[in-house]
C-alpha cells in the first residue's frame, strides 16, 4: 500500500521467496519479491528526452531481511523485523515497445513486526503474518512524482532450517 505521491501506483499483490535460517532467536533471509498488476492510475516517465504515459508496472524487491523472536509461548511467536535491499519497477509504454522500458529504482529500508504460529511442537513449519513499513523514494525525473513510502502485509508459510 503506497503512501504519498507513490499512491499513484496503487496497491499490489506480492509473491515472494525467502531463503535463510534461524539461530537462537535471530533469523536472516535473502528475499526476492515480485509485485504484480498495472498501476491504478496513469503515470509518465521520461526516457531519452521523450515522455511516455503508461499504467504498465512490474515491481520487485531483492534484499536481505532480518528477524528477532522477542516472545515465544505455546507455539506462538512475536517477531521484530527489519530489512534492506533494492526496490523498483519496470515502466513500459502502453504500446509495449521494449526499447522504451525504463526502470525506476530505490533503496528500501523496512521495519515491522510479525506473528508466527508453529504448526507442530516438534516441527519447524509455521504460518506467519507480517506488517512492514518500507522507506522508499522512487526518483522519476521528468515524469510523474512517485515519492512516498509503502506499507506491506505478508502471509507466509515456511519451515525453519
PDB file of C-alpha atoms in Angstrom:
ATOM      1  CA  UNK A   1       0.000   0.000   0.000  1.00  0.00           C
ATOM      2  CA  UNK A   2       1.929   3.078  -1.194  1.00  0.00           C
ATOM      3  CA  UNK A   3       1.732   6.409   0.624  1.00  0.00           C
ATOM      4  CA  UNK A   4       2.243   9.959  -0.605  1.00  0.00           C
ATOM      5  CA  UNK A   5       2.581  10.528  -4.336  1.00  0.00           C
ATOM      6  CA  UNK A   6       3.565   6.861  -4.802  1.00  0.00           C
ATOM      7  CA  UNK A   7      -0.129   6.101  -4.233  1.00  0.00           C
ATOM      8  CA  UNK A   8      -0.471   6.722  -7.995  1.00  0.00           C
ATOM      9  CA  UNK A   9       0.871   3.185  -8.460  1.00  0.00           C
ATOM     10  CA  UNK A  10      -1.819   1.595  -6.278  1.00  0.00           C
ATOM     11  CA  UNK A  11      -1.835  -1.472  -4.053  1.00  0.00           C
ATOM     12  CA  UNK A  12      -0.074  -4.540  -5.433  1.00  0.00           C
ATOM     13  CA  UNK A  13      -0.179  -8.289  -4.886  1.00  0.00           C
ATOM     14  CA  UNK A  14       3.260  -9.541  -3.866  1.00  0.00           C
ATOM     15  CA  UNK A  15       4.635 -13.035  -4.414  1.00  0.00           C
ATOM     16  CA  UNK A  16       7.989 -13.937  -2.991  1.00  0.00           C
ATOM     17  CA  UNK A  17      10.573 -16.368  -1.789  1.00  0.00           C
ATOM     18  CA  UNK A  18      12.664 -16.147   1.381  1.00  0.00           C
ATOM     19  CA  UNK A  19      15.677 -18.387   1.887  1.00  0.00           C
ATOM     20  CA  UNK A  20      17.624 -18.289   5.122  1.00  0.00           C
ATOM     21  CA  UNK A  21      17.785 -19.701   8.585  1.00  0.00           C
ATOM     22  CA  UNK A  22      17.411 -19.211  12.309  1.00  0.00           C
ATOM     23  CA  UNK A  23      19.961 -19.462  15.088  1.00  0.00           C
ATOM     24  CA  UNK A  24      18.748 -18.979  18.653  1.00  0.00           C
ATOM     25  CA  UNK A  25      16.255 -16.119  18.276  1.00  0.00           C
ATOM     26  CA  UNK A  26      17.907 -14.450  15.275  1.00  0.00           C
ATOM     27  CA  UNK A  27      16.856 -15.014  11.654  1.00  0.00           C
ATOM     28  CA  UNK A  28      18.369 -13.887   8.350  1.00  0.00           C
ATOM     29  CA  UNK A  29      16.879 -14.260   4.862  1.00  0.00           C
ATOM     30  CA  UNK A  30      17.663 -13.487   1.289  1.00  0.00           C
ATOM     31  CA  UNK A  31      14.367 -12.202  -0.112  1.00  0.00           C
ATOM     32  CA  UNK A  32      13.040 -11.931  -3.672  1.00  0.00           C
ATOM     33  CA  UNK A  33       9.585 -10.431  -4.248  1.00  0.00           C
ATOM     34  CA  UNK A  34       7.596  -9.692  -7.421  1.00  0.00           C
ATOM     35  CA  UNK A  35       4.770  -7.139  -7.391  1.00  0.00           C
ATOM     36  CA  UNK A  36       2.062  -7.658  -9.982  1.00  0.00           C
ATOM     37  CA  UNK A  37      -0.818  -5.859 -11.739  1.00  0.00           C
ATOM     38  CA  UNK A  38      -0.963  -2.496 -13.534  1.00  0.00           C
ATOM     39  CA  UNK A  39      -0.747   0.864 -11.789  1.00  0.00           C
ATOM     40  CA  UNK A  40      -4.064   2.216 -10.509  1.00  0.00           C
ATOM     41  CA  UNK A  41      -3.525   5.497 -12.380  1.00  0.00           C
ATOM     42  CA  UNK A  42      -1.606   6.596 -15.446  1.00  0.00           C
ATOM     43  CA  UNK A  43       1.866   7.966 -14.802  1.00  0.00           C
ATOM     44  CA  UNK A  44       4.538   9.422 -17.056  1.00  0.00           C
ATOM     45  CA  UNK A  45       8.268   8.833 -17.299  1.00  0.00           C
ATOM     46  CA  UNK A  46      10.968  10.393 -19.450  1.00  0.00           C
ATOM     47  CA  UNK A  47      13.444   8.380 -21.490  1.00  0.00           C
ATOM     48  CA  UNK A  48      15.974   9.917 -23.943  1.00  0.00           C
ATOM     49  CA  UNK A  49      14.150  13.275 -23.780  1.00  0.00           C
ATOM     50  CA  UNK A  50      10.793  11.736 -24.733  1.00  0.00           C
ATOM     51  CA  UNK A  51       7.820  11.369 -22.369  1.00  0.00           C
ATOM     52  CA  UNK A  52       5.735   8.203 -22.148  1.00  0.00           C
ATOM     53  CA  UNK A  53       2.426   7.629 -20.372  1.00  0.00           C
ATOM     54  CA  UNK A  54       1.537   4.202 -19.027  1.00  0.00           C
ATOM     55  CA  UNK A  55      -0.202   2.095 -16.431  1.00  0.00           C
ATOM     56  CA  UNK A  56       2.166  -0.851 -17.047  1.00  0.00           C
ATOM     57  CA  UNK A  57       4.016  -1.982 -13.948  1.00  0.00           C
ATOM     58  CA  UNK A  58       6.167  -4.937 -12.879  1.00  0.00           C
ATOM     59  CA  UNK A  59       7.812  -4.425  -9.488  1.00  0.00           C
ATOM     60  CA  UNK A  60      10.472  -6.241  -7.489  1.00  0.00           C
ATOM     61  CA  UNK A  61      12.393  -6.258  -4.236  1.00  0.00           C
ATOM     62  CA  UNK A  62      15.728  -8.026  -3.737  1.00  0.00           C
ATOM     63  CA  UNK A  63      17.093  -7.747  -0.251  1.00  0.00           C
ATOM     64  CA  UNK A  64      18.431  -9.077   2.990  1.00  0.00           C
ATOM     65  CA  UNK A  65      15.880  -9.325   5.798  1.00  0.00           C
ATOM     66  CA  UNK A  66      16.323  -9.987   9.499  1.00  0.00           C
ATOM     67  CA  UNK A  67      14.075 -11.147  12.318  1.00  0.00           C
ATOM     68  CA  UNK A  68      14.317 -11.477  16.081  1.00  0.00           C
ATOM     69  CA  UNK A  69      11.784 -13.527  18.037  1.00  0.00           C
ATOM     70  CA  UNK A  70      11.046 -11.403  21.096  1.00  0.00           C
ATOM     71  CA  UNK A  71       8.377 -13.709  22.520  1.00  0.00           C
ATOM     72  CA  UNK A  72       7.596 -17.414  22.224  1.00  0.00           C
ATOM     73  CA  UNK A  73       4.721 -19.069  24.078  1.00  0.00           C
ATOM     74  CA  UNK A  74       2.968 -22.354  23.247  1.00  0.00           C
ATOM     75  CA  UNK A  75       3.867 -22.464  19.543  1.00  0.00           C
ATOM     76  CA  UNK A  76       3.175 -18.723  19.087  1.00  0.00           C
ATOM     77  CA  UNK A  77       5.932 -16.234  18.328  1.00  0.00           C
ATOM     78  CA  UNK A  78       6.158 -12.448  18.049  1.00  0.00           C
ATOM     79  CA  UNK A  79       8.973 -11.115  15.858  1.00  0.00           C
ATOM     80  CA  UNK A  80      10.681  -7.795  15.260  1.00  0.00           C
ATOM     81  CA  UNK A  81      11.579  -7.452  11.570  1.00  0.00           C
ATOM     82  CA  UNK A  82      13.885  -5.274   9.507  1.00  0.00           C
ATOM     83  CA  UNK A  83      15.462  -5.428   6.099  1.00  0.00           C
ATOM     84  CA  UNK A  84      17.116  -3.572   3.271  1.00  0.00           C
ATOM     85  CA  UNK A  85      17.527  -4.004  -0.438  1.00  0.00           C
ATOM     86  CA  UNK A  86      16.860  -2.805  -3.956  1.00  0.00           C
ATOM     87  CA  UNK A  87      13.242  -1.939  -4.725  1.00  0.00           C
ATOM     88  CA  UNK A  88      11.986  -0.939  -8.135  1.00  0.00           C
ATOM     89  CA  UNK A  89       9.741  -1.475 -11.094  1.00  0.00           C
ATOM     90  CA  UNK A  90       9.784  -1.539 -14.875  1.00  0.00           C
ATOM     91  CA  UNK A  91       7.706   1.013 -16.732  1.00  0.00           C
ATOM     92  CA  UNK A  92       6.837   0.280 -20.353  1.00  0.00           C
ATOM     93  CA  UNK A  93       4.639   2.441 -22.574  1.00  0.00           C
ATOM     94  CA  UNK A  94       1.148   1.242 -23.389  1.00  0.00           C
ATOM     95  CA  UNK A  95       2.449   0.223 -26.845  1.00  0.00           C
ATOM     96  CA  UNK A  96       4.706  -2.387 -25.103  1.00  0.00           C
ATOM     97  CA  UNK A  97       7.825  -1.298 -27.041  1.00  0.00           C
ATOM     98  CA  UNK A  98      10.712  -2.900 -25.131  1.00  0.00           C
ATOM     99  CA  UNK A  99      13.177  -0.235 -26.316  1.00  0.00           C
ATOM    100  CA  UNK A 100      11.233   2.290 -24.261  1.00  0.00           C
ATOM    101  CA  UNK A 101      11.347   0.329 -20.984  1.00  0.00           C
ATOM    102  CA  UNK A 102      12.508   2.381 -18.027  1.00  0.00           C
ATOM    103  CA  UNK A 103      13.482   1.058 -14.597  1.00  0.00           C
ATOM    104  CA  UNK A 104      12.639   3.211 -11.594  1.00  0.00           C
ATOM    105  CA  UNK A 105      14.648   2.040  -8.567  1.00  0.00           C
ATOM    106  CA  UNK A 106      15.118   2.948  -4.931  1.00  0.00           C
ATOM    107  CA  UNK A 107      16.886   1.735  -1.819  1.00  0.00           C
ATOM    108  CA  UNK A 108      14.337   0.123   0.532  1.00  0.00           C
ATOM    109  CA  UNK A 109      14.803   0.096   4.296  1.00  0.00           C
ATOM    110  CA  UNK A 110      11.938  -1.576   6.152  1.00  0.00           C
ATOM    111  CA  UNK A 111      10.896  -2.252   9.732  1.00  0.00           C
ATOM    112  CA  UNK A 112       7.967  -4.132  11.159  1.00  0.00           C
ATOM    113  CA  UNK A 113       6.560  -6.917  13.291  1.00  0.00           C
ATOM    114  CA  UNK A 114       5.252 -10.401  12.734  1.00  0.00           C
ATOM    115  CA  UNK A 115       3.137 -13.075  14.366  1.00  0.00           C
ATOM    116  CA  UNK A 116       4.122 -16.716  13.816  1.00  0.00           C
ATOM    117  CA  UNK A 117       2.224 -19.893  14.643  1.00  0.00           C
ATOM    118  CA  UNK A 118       4.338 -23.068  14.658  1.00  0.00           C
ATOM    119  CA  UNK A 119       2.229 -25.927  13.289  1.00  0.00           C
ATOM    120  CA  UNK A 120       3.646 -28.706  15.498  1.00  0.00           C
ATOM    121  CA  UNK A 121       5.788 -28.654  18.584  1.00  0.00           C
ATOM    122  CA  UNK A 122       8.430 -30.946  17.044  1.00  0.00           C
ATOM    123  CA  UNK A 123       8.173 -29.444  13.539  1.00  0.00           C
ATOM    124  CA  UNK A 124       9.622 -26.108  12.471  1.00  0.00           C
ATOM    125  CA  UNK A 125       6.934 -25.385   9.855  1.00  0.00           C
ATOM    126  CA  UNK A 126       4.896 -22.273  10.514  1.00  0.00           C
ATOM    127  CA  UNK A 127       2.277 -19.830   9.305  1.00  0.00           C
ATOM    128  CA  UNK A 128       3.156 -16.159   9.707  1.00  0.00           C
ATOM    129  CA  UNK A 129       1.555 -12.736   9.298  1.00  0.00           C
ATOM    130  CA  UNK A 130       3.882  -9.734   8.918  1.00  0.00           C
ATOM    131  CA  UNK A 131       3.475  -5.982   8.711  1.00  0.00           C
ATOM    132  CA  UNK A 132       6.332  -3.784   7.464  1.00  0.00           C
ATOM    133  CA  UNK A 133       6.746  -0.086   6.794  1.00  0.00           C
ATOM    134  CA  UNK A 134       9.034   0.478   3.786  1.00  0.00           C
ATOM    135  CA  UNK A 135      11.078   3.656   3.454  1.00  0.00           C
ATOM    136  CA  UNK A 136      11.491   4.172  -0.307  1.00  0.00           C
ATOM    137  CA  UNK A 137      11.874   7.205  -2.562  1.00  0.00           C
ATOM    138  CA  UNK A 138      11.324   6.445  -6.227  1.00  0.00           C
ATOM    139  CA  UNK A 139      13.087   9.026  -8.402  1.00  0.00           C
ATOM    140  CA  UNK A 140      11.330   9.736 -11.702  1.00  0.00           C
ATOM    141  CA  UNK A 141      12.971  12.885 -13.151  1.00  0.00           C
ATOM    142  CA  UNK A 142      10.881  14.485 -15.891  1.00  0.00           C
ATOM    143  CA  UNK A 143       7.886  12.278 -15.059  1.00  0.00           C
ATOM    144  CA  UNK A 144       5.106  11.898 -12.521  1.00  0.00           C
ATOM    145  CA  UNK A 145       6.090  12.470  -8.894  1.00  0.00           C
ATOM    146  CA  UNK A 146       6.228   8.996  -7.316  1.00  0.00           C
ATOM    147  CA  UNK A 147       7.798   9.949  -3.983  1.00  0.00           C
ATOM    148  CA  UNK A 148       6.485   8.304  -0.844  1.00  0.00           C
ATOM    149  CA  UNK A 149       6.816   5.180   1.241  1.00  0.00           C
ATOM    150  CA  UNK A 150       4.766   1.976   1.464  1.00  0.00           C
ATOM    151  CA  UNK A 151       3.189  -0.436   3.925  1.00  0.00           C
ATOM    152  CA  UNK A 152       3.412  -4.187   3.310  1.00  0.00           C
ATOM    153  CA  UNK A 153       1.325  -7.048   4.643  1.00  0.00           C
ATOM    154  CA  UNK A 154       2.537 -10.600   4.169  1.00  0.00           C
ATOM    155  CA  UNK A 155       1.079 -14.048   4.685  1.00  0.00           C
ATOM    156  CA  UNK A 156       3.840 -16.649   4.796  1.00  0.00           C
ATOM    157  CA  UNK A 157       4.081 -20.383   5.011  1.00  0.00           C
ATOM    158  CA  UNK A 158       7.525 -21.698   5.773  1.00  0.00           C
ATOM    159  CA  UNK A 159       9.885 -24.017   7.558  1.00  0.00           C
ATOM    160  CA  UNK A 160      12.981 -23.186   9.578  1.00  0.00           C
ATOM    161  CA  UNK A 161      16.279 -24.894   8.940  1.00  0.00           C
TER     162      UNK A 161
END
